[in-house]
Backbone as JSON Lines, residues from 0, in Angstrom:
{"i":0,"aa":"X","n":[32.7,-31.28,9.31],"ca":[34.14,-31.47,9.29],"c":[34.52,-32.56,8.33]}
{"i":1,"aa":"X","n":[35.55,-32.64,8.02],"ca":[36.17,-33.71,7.29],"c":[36.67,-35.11,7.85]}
{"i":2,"aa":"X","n":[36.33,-36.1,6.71],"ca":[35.59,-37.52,7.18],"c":[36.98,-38.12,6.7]}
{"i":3,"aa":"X","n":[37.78,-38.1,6.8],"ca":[38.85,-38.81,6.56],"c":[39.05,-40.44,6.65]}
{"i":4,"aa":"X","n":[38.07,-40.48,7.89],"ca":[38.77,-42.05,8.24],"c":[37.11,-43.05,7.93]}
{"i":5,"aa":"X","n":[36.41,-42.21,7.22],"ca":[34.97,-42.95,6.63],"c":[35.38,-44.25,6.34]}
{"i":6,"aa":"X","n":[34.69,-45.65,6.73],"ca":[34.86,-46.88,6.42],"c":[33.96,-46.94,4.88]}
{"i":7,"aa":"X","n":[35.25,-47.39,3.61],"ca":[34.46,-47.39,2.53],"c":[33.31,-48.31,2.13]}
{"i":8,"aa":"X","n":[32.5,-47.78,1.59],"ca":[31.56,-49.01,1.12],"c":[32.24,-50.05,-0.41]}
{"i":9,"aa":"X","n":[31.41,-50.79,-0.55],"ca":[31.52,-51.62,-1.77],"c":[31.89,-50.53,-3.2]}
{"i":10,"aa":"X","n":[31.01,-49.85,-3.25],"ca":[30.75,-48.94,-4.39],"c":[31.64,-47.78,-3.94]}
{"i":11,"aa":"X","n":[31.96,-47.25,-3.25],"ca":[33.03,-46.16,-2.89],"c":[34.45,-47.04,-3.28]}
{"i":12,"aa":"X","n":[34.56,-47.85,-3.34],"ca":[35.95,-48.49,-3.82],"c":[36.23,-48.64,-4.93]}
{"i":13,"aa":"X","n":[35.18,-48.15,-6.12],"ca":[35.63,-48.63,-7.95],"c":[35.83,-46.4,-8.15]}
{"i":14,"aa":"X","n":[37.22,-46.59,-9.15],"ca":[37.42,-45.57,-9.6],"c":[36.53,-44.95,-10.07]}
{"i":15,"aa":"X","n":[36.15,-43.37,-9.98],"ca":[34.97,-42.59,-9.94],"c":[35.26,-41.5,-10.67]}
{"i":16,"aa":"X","n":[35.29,-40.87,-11.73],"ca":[35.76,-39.79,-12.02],"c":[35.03,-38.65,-11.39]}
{"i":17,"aa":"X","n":[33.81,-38.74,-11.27],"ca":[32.95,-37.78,-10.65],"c":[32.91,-37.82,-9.48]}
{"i":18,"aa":"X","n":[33.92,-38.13,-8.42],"ca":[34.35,-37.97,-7.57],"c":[35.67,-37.14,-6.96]}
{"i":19,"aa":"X","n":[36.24,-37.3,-8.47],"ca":[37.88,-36.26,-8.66],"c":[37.72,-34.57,-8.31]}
{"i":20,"aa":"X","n":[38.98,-34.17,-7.49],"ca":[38.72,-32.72,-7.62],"c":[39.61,-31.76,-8.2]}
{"i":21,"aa":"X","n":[39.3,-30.75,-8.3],"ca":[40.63,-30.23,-9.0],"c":[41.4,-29.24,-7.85]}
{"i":22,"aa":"X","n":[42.47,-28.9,-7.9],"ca":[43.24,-28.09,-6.59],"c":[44.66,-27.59,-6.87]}
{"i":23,"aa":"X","n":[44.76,-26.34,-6.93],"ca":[45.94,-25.6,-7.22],"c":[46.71,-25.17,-5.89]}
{"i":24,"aa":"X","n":[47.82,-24.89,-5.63],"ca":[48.74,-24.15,-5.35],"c":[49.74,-23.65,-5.68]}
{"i":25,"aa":"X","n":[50.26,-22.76,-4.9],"ca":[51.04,-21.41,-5.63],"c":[52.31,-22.19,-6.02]}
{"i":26,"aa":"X","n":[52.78,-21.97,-7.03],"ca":[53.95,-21.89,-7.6],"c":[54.69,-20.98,-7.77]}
{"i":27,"aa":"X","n":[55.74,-20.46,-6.96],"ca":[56.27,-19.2,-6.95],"c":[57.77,-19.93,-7.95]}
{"i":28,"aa":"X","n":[58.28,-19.37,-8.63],"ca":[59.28,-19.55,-9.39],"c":[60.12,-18.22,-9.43]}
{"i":29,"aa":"X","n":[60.72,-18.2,-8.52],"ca":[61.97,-17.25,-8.15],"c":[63.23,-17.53,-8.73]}
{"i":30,"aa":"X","n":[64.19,-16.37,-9.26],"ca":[65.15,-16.42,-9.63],"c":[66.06,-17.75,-8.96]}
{"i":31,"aa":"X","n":[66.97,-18.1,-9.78],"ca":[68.01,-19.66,-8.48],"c":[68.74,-18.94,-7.92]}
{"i":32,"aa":"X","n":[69.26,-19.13,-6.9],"ca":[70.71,-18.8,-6.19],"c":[71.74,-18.73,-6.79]}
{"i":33,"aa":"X","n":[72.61,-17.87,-6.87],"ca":[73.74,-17.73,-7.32],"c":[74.72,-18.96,-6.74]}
{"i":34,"aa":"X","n":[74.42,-20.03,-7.32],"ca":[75.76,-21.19,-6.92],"c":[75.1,-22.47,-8.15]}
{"i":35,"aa":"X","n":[76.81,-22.55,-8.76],"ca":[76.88,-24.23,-9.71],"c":[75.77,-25.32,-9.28]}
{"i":36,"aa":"X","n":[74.8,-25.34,-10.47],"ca":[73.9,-26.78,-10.13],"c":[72.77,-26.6,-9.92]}
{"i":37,"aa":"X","n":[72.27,-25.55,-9.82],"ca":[70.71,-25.11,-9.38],"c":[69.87,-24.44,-11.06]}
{"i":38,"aa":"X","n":[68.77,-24.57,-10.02],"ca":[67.89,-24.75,-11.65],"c":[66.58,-24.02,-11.34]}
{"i":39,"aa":"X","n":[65.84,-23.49,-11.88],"ca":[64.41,-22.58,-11.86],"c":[63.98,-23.36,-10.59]}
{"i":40,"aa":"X","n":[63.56,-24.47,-11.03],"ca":[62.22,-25.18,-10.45],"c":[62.98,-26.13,-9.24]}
{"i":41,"aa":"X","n":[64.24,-26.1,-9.19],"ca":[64.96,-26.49,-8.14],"c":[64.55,-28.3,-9.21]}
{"i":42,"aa":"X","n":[65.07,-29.14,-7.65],"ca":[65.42,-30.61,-8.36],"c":[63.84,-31.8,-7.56]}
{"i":43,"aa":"X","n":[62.37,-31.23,-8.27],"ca":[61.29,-31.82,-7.85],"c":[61.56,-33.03,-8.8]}
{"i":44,"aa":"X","n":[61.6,-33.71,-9.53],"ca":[61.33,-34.44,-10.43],"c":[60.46,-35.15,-10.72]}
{"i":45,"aa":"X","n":[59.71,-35.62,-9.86],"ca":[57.85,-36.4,-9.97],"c":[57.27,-34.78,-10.12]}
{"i":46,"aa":"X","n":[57.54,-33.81,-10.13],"ca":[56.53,-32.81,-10.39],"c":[57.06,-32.06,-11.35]}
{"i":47,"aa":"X","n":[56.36,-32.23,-12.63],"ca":[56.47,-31.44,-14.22],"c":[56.4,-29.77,-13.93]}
{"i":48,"aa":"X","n":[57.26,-29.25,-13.72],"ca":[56.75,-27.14,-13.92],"c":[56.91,-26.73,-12.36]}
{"i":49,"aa":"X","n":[56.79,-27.85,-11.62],"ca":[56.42,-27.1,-10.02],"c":[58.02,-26.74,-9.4]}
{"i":50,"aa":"X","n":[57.95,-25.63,-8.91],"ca":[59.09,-25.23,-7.74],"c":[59.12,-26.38,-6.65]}
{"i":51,"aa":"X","n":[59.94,-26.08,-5.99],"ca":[59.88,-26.84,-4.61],"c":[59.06,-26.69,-3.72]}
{"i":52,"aa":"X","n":[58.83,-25.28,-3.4],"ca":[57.87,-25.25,-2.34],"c":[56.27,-25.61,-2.85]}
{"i":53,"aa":"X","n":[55.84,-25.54,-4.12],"ca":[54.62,-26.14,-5.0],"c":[54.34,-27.84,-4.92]}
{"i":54,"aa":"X","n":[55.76,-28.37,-4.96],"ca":[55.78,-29.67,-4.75],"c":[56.0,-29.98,-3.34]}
{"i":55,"aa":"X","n":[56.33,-29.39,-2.18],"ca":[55.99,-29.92,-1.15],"c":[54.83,-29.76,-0.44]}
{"i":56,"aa":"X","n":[54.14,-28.63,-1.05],"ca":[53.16,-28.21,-0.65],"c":[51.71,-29.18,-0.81]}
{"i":57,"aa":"X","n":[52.71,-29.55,-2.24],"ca":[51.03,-30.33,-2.79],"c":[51.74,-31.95,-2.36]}
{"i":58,"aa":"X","n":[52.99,-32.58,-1.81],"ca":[52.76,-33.46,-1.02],"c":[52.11,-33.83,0.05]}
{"i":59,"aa":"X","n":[52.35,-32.17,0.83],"ca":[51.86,-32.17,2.31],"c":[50.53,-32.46,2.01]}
{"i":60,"aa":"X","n":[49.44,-31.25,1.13],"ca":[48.14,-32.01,1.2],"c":[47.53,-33.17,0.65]}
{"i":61,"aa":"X","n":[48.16,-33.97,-0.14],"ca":[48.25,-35.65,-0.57],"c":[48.08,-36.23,0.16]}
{"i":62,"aa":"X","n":[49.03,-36.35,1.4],"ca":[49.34,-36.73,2.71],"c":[48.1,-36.44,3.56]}
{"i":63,"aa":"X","n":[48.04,-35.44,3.68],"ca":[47.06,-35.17,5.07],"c":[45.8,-35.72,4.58]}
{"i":64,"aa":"X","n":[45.44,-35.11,3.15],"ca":[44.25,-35.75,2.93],"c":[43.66,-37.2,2.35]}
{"i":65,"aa":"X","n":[44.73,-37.79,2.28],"ca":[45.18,-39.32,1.41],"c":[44.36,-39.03,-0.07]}
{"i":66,"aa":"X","n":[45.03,-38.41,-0.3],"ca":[44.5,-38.25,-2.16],"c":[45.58,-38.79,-3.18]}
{"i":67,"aa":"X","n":[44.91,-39.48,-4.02],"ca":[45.64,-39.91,-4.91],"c":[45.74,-38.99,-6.14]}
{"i":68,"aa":"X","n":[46.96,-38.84,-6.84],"ca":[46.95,-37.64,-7.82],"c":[46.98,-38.4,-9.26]}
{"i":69,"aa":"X","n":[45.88,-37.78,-10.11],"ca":[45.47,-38.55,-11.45],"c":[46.47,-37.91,-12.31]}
{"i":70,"aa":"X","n":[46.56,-36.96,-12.17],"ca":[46.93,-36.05,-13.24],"c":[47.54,-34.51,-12.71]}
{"i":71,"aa":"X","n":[48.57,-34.05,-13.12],"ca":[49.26,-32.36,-12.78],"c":[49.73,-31.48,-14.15]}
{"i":72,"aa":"X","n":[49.41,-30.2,-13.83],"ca":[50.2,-29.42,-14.81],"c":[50.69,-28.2,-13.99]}
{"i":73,"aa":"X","n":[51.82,-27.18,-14.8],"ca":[51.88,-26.06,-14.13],"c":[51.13,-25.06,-15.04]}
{"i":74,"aa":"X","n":[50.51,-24.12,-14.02],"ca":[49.94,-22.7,-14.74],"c":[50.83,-21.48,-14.59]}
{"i":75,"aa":"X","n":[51.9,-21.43,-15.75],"ca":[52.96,-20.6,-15.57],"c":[52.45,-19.27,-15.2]}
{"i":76,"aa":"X","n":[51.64,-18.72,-15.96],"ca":[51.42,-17.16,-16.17],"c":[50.42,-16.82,-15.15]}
{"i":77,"aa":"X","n":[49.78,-17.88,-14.16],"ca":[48.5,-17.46,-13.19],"c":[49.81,-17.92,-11.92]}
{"i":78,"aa":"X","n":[51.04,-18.6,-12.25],"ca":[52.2,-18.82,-10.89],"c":[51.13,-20.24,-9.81]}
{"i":79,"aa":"X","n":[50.6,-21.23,-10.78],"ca":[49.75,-21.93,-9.92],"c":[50.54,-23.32,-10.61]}
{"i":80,"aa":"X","n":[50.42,-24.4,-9.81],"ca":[50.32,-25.65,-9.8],"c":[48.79,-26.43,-9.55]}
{"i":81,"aa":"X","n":[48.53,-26.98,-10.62],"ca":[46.99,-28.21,-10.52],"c":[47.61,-28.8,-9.98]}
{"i":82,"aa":"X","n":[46.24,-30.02,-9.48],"ca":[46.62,-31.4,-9.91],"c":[44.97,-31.83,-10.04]}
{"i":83,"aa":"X","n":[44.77,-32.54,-10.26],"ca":[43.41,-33.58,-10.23],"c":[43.85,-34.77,-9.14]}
{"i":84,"aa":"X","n":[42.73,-34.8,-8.34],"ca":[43.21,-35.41,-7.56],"c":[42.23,-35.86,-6.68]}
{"i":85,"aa":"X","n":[42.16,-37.69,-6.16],"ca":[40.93,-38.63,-6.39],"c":[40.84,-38.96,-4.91]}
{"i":86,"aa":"X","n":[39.45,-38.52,-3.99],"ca":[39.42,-38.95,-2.86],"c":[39.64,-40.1,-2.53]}
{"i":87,"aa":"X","n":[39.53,-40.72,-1.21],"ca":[40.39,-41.88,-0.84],"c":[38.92,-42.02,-0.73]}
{"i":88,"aa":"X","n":[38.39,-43.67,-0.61],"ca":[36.84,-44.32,-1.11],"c":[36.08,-44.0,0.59]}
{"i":89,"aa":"X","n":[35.04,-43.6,0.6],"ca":[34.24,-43.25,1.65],"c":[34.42,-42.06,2.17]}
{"i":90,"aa":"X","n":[34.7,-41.15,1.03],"ca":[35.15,-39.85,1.43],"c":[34.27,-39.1,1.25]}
{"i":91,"aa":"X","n":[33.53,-38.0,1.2],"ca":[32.18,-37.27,0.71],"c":[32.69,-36.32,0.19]}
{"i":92,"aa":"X","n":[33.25,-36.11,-1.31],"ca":[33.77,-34.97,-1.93],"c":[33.34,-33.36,-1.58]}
{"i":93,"aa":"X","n":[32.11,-33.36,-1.85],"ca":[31.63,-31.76,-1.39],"c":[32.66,-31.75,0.36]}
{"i":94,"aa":"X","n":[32.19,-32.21,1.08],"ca":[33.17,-32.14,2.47],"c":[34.38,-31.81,2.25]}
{"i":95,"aa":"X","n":[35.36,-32.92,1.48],"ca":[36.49,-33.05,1.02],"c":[36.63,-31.3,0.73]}
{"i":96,"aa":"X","n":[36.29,-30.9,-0.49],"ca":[36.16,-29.55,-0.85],"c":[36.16,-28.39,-0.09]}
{"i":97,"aa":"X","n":[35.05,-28.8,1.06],"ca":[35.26,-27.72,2.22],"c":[35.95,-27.6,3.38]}
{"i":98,"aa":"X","n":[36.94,-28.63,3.28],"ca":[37.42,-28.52,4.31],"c":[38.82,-28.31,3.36]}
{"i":99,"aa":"X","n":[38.78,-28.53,1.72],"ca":[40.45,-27.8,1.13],"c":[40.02,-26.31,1.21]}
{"i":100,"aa":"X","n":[39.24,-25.8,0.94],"ca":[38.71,-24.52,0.87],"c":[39.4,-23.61,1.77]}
{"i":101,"aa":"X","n":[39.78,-24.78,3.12],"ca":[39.67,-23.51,4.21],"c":[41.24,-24.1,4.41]}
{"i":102,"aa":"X","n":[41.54,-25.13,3.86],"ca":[43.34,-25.15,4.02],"c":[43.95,-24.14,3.45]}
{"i":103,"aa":"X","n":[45.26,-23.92,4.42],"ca":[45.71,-22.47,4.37],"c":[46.97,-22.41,2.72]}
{"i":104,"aa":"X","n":[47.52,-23.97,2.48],"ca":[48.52,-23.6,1.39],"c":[47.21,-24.14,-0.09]}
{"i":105,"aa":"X","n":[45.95,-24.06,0.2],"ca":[45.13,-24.31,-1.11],"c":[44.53,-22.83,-1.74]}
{"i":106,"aa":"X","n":[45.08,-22.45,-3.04],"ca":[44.65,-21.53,-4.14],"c":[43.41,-21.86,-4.31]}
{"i":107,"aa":"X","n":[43.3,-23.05,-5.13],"ca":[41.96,-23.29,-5.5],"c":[41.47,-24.5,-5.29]}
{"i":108,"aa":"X","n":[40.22,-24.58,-5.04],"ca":[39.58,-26.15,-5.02],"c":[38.28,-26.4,-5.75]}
{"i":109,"aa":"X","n":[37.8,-27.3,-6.53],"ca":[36.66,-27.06,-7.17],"c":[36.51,-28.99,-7.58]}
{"i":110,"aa":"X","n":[35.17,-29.17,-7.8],"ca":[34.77,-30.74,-7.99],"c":[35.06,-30.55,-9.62]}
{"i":111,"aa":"X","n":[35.43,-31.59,-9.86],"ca":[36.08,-32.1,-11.26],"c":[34.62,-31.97,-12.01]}
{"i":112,"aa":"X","n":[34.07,-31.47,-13.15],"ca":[32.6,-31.45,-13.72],"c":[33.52,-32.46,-15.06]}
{"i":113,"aa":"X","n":[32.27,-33.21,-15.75],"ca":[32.7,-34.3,-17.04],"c":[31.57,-33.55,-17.65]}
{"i":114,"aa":"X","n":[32.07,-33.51,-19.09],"ca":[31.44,-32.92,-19.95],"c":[31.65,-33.78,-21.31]}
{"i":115,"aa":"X","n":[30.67,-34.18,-21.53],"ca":[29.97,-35.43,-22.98],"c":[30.02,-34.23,-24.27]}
{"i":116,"aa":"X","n":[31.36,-35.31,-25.2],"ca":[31.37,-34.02,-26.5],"c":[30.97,-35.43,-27.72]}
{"i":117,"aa":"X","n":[31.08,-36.4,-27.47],"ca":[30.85,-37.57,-28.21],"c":[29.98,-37.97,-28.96]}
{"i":118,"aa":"X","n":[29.26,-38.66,-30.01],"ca":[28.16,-38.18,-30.81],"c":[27.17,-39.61,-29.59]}
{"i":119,"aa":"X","n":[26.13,-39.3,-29.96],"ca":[25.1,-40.28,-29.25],"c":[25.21,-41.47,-29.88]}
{"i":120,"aa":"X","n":[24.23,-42.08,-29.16],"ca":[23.72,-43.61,-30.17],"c":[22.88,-43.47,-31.27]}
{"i":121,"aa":"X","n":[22.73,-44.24,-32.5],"ca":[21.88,-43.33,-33.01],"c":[20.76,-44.0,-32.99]}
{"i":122,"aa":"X","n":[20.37,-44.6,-31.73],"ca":[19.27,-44.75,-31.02],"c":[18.72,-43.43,-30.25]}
{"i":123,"aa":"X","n":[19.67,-43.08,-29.7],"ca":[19.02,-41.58,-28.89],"c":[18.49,-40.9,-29.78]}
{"i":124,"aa":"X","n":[19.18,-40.51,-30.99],"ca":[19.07,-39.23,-32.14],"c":[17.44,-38.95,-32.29]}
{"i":125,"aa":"X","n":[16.82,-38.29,-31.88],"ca":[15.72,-37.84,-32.26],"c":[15.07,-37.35,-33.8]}
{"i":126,"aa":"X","n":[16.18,-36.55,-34.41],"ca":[16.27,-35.94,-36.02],"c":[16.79,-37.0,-36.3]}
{"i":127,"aa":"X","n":[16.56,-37.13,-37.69],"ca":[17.26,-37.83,-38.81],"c":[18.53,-36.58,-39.3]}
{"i":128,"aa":"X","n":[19.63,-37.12,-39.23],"ca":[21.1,-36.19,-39.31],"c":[21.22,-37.09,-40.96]}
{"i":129,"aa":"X","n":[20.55,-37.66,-41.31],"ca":[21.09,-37.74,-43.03],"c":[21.29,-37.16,-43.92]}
{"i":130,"aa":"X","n":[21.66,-36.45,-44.66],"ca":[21.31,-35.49,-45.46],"c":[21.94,-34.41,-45.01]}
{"i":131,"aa":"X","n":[22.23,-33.95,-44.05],"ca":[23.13,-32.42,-42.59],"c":[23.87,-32.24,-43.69]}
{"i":132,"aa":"X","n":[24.48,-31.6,-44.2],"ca":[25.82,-30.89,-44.9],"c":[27.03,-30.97,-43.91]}
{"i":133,"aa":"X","n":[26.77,-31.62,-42.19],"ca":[28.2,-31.12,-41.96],"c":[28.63,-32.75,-41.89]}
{"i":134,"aa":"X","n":[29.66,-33.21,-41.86],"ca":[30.01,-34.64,-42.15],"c":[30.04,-34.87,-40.7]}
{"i":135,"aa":"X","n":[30.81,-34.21,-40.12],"ca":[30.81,-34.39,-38.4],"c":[29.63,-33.83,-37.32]}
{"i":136,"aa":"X","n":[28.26,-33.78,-38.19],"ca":[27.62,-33.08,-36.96],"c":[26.84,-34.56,-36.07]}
{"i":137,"aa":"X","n":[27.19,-36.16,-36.5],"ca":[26.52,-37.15,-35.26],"c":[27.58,-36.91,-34.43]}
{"i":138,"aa":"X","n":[29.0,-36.4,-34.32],"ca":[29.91,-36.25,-33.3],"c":[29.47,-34.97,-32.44]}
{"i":139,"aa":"X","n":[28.69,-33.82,-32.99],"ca":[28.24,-32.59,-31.5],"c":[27.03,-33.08,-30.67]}
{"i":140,"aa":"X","n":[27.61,-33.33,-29.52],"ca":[26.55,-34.48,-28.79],"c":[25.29,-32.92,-28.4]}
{"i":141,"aa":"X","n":[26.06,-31.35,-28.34],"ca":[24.74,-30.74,-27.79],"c":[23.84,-30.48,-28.92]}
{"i":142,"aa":"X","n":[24.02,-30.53,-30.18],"ca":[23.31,-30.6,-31.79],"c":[22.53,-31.32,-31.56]}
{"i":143,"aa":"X","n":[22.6,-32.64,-31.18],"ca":[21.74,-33.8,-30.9],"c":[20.69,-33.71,-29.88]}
{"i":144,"aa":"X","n":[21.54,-33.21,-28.92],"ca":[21.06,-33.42,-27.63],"c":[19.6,-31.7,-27.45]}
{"i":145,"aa":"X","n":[20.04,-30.79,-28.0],"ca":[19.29,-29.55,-27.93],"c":[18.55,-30.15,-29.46]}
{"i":146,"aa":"X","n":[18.29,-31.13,-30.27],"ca":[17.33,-30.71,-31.53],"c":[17.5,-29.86,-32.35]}
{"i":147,"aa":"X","n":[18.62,-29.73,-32.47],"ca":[19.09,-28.43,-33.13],"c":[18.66,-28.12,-34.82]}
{"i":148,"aa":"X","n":[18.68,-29.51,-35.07],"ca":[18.47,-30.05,-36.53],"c":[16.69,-29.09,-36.71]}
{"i":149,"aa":"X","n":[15.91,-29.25,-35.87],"ca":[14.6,-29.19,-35.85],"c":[14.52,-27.7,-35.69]}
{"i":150,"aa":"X","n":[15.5,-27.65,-34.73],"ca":[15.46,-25.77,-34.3],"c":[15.63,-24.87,-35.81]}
{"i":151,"aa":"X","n":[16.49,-25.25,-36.71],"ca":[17.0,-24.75,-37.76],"c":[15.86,-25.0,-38.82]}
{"i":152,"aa":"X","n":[14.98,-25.69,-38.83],"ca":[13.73,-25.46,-39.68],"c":[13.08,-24.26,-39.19]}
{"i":153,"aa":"X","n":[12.9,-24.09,-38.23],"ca":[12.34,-22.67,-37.88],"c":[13.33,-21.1,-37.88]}
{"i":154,"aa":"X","n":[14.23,-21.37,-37.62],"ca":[15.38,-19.79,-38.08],"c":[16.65,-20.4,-38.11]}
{"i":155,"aa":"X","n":[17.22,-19.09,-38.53],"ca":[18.68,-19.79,-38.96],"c":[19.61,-18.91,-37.42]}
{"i":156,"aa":"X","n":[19.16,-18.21,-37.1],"ca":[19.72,-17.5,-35.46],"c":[20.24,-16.48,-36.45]}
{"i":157,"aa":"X","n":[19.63,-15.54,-37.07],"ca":[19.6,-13.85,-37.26],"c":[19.39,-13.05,-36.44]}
{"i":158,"aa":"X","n":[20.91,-12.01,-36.07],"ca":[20.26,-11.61,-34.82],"c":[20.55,-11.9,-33.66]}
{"i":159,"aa":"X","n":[21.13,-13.25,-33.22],"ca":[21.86,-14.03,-32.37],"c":[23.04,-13.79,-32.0]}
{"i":160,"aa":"X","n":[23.13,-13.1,-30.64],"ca":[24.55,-13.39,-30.17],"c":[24.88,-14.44,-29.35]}
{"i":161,"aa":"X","n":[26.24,-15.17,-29.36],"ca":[26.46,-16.2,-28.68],"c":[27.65,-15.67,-28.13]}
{"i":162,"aa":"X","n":[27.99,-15.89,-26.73],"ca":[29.41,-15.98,-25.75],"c":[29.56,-17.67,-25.71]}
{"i":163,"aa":"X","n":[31.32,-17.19,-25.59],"ca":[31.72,-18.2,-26.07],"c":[32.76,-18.55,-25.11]}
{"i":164,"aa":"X","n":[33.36,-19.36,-23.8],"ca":[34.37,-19.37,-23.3],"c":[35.35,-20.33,-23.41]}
{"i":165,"aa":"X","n":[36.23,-20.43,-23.8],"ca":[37.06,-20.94,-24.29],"c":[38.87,-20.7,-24.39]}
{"i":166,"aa":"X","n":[39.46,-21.61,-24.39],"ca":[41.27,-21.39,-24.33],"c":[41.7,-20.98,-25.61]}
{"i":167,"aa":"X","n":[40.9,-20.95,-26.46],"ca":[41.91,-20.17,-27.85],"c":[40.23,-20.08,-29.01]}
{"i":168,"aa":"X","n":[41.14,-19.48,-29.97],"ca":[39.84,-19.33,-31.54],"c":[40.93,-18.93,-32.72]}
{"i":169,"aa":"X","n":[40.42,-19.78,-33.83],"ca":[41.37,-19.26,-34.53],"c":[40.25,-18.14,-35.29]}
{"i":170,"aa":"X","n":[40.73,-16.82,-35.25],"ca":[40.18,-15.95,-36.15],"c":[39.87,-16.09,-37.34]}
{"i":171,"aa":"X","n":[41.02,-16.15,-37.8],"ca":[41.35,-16.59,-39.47],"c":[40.42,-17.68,-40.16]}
{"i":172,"aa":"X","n":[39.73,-18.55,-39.46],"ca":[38.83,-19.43,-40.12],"c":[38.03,-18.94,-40.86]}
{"i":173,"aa":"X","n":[37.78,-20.07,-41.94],"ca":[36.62,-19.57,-43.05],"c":[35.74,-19.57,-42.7]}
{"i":174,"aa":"X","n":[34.93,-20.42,-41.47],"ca":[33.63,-20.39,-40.92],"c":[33.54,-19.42,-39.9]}
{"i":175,"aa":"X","n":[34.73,-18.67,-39.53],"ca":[34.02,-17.67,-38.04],"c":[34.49,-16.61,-38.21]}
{"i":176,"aa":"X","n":[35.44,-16.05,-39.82],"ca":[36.54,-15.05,-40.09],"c":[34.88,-13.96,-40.33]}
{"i":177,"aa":"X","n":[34.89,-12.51,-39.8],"ca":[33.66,-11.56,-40.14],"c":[32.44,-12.31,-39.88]}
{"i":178,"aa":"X","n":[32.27,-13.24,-38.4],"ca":[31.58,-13.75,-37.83],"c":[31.4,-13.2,-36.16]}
{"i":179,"aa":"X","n":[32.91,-13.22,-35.87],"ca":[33.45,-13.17,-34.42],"c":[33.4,-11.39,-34.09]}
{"i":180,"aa":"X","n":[32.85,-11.25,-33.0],"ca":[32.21,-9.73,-32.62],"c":[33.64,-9.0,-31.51]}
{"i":181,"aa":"X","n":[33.96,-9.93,-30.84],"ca":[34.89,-9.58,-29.65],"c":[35.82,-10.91,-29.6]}
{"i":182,"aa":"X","n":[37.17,-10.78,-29.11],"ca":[37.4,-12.1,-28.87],"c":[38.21,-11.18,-27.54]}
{"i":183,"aa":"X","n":[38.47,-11.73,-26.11],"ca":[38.99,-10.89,-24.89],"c":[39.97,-12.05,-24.12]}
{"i":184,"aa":"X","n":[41.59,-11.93,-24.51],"ca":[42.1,-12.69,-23.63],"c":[41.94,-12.51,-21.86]}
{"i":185,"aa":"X","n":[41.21,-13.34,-21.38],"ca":[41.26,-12.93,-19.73],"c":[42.11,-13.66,-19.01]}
{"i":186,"aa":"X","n":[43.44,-14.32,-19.62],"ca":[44.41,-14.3,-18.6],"c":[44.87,-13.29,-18.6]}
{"i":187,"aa":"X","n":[45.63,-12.73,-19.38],"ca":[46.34,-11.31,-19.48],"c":[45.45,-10.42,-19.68]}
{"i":188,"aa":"X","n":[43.91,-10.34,-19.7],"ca":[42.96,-9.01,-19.39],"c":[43.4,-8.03,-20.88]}
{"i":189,"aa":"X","n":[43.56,-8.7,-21.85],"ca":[43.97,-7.56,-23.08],"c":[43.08,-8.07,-24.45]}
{"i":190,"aa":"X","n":[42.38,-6.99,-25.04],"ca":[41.54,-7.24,-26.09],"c":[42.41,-7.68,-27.14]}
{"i":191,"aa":"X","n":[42.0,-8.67,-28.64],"ca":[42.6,-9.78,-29.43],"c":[42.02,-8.94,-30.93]}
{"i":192,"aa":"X","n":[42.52,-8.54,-31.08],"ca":[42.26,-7.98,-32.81],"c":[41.88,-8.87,-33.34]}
{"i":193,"aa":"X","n":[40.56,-8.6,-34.1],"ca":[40.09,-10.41,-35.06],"c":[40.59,-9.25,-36.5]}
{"i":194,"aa":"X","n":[40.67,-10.28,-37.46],"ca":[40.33,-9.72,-39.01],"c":[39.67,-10.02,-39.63]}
């Protein structure tokens, strides 16, 4: 069950990002009422995109669960409201998680993952990157981090398919234009003509 009233430790009290979770609810955005003064999203104003019932919804679980909110957006076209949002200190996130899981106004719940895009030290660097042709490749920390430099003395990936998931691509680029095999919008579920 959920530990709400956990006495924090020392170290449960310094801001944690890997402790943050992420958590949606529905945003229904219904036509306004026919009367002077009303507006889509009604009058939330601490909440950017959210309806009313999105913003009380995601007060109520703030509240119940004492979470502090880092960060919100709305997801117009999925009708969802985020937020990121930071357990209270002595809380056991996975718990936290399972017990939003099974709350009845939570869409989604999932642990915040951090992902390192930054170039290393170039103490870590294993290859010598001098000489690389790309000006920015000490900034791809997985180049570094996979040896990639070393991998590419042995093939150039002929033959290689790669999936790719991601919020956009520009087709048109000179490096991926009669490169790119499929590109598949899966919010709207509709295939993307490359040229």
């Amino acid at each position: 069950s959920y530990a709400g009233s956990a006495t924090p430790s020392a170290d449960a009290q310094m801001p944690d990002s890997s402790r943050d979770i992420l958590l949606a609810v529905a945003n229904p955005l219904a036509a306004p009422p026919a009367r002077a003064g009303s507006s889509l999203i009604g009058y939330a104003s601490s909440y950017y995109g959210a309806g009313q019932k999105a913003a009380a919804r995601m007060d109520s679980i703030k509240q119940r669960y004492k979470l502090r909110e880092v960060s919100a957006w709305p997801i117009t076209s999925l009708g969802l409201y985020c937020a990121v949002l930071q357990p209270p200190p002595g809380v056991s996130r996975d718990e936290l998680v399972s017990a939003l899981a099974d709350d009845e106004g939570v869409e989604l719940v999932q642990p915040v993952q951090d992902f390192s895009v930054f170039s290393a030290d170039a103490s870590e660097q294993t290859t010598s990157l001098s000489g690389y042709n790309d000006p920015y490749v000490d900034m791809q920390r997985g180049f570094i981090d996979t040896d990639a430099a070393s991998a590419q003395t042995v093939t150039q990936g002929r033959g290689v398919v790669i999936a790719v998931v991601d919020t956009g691509v520009d087709t048109n680029h000179p490096d991926l234009k009669a490169r790119i095999r499929d590109v598949h919008d899966l919010g709207d579920d509709t295939p993307v003509t490359t040229s």
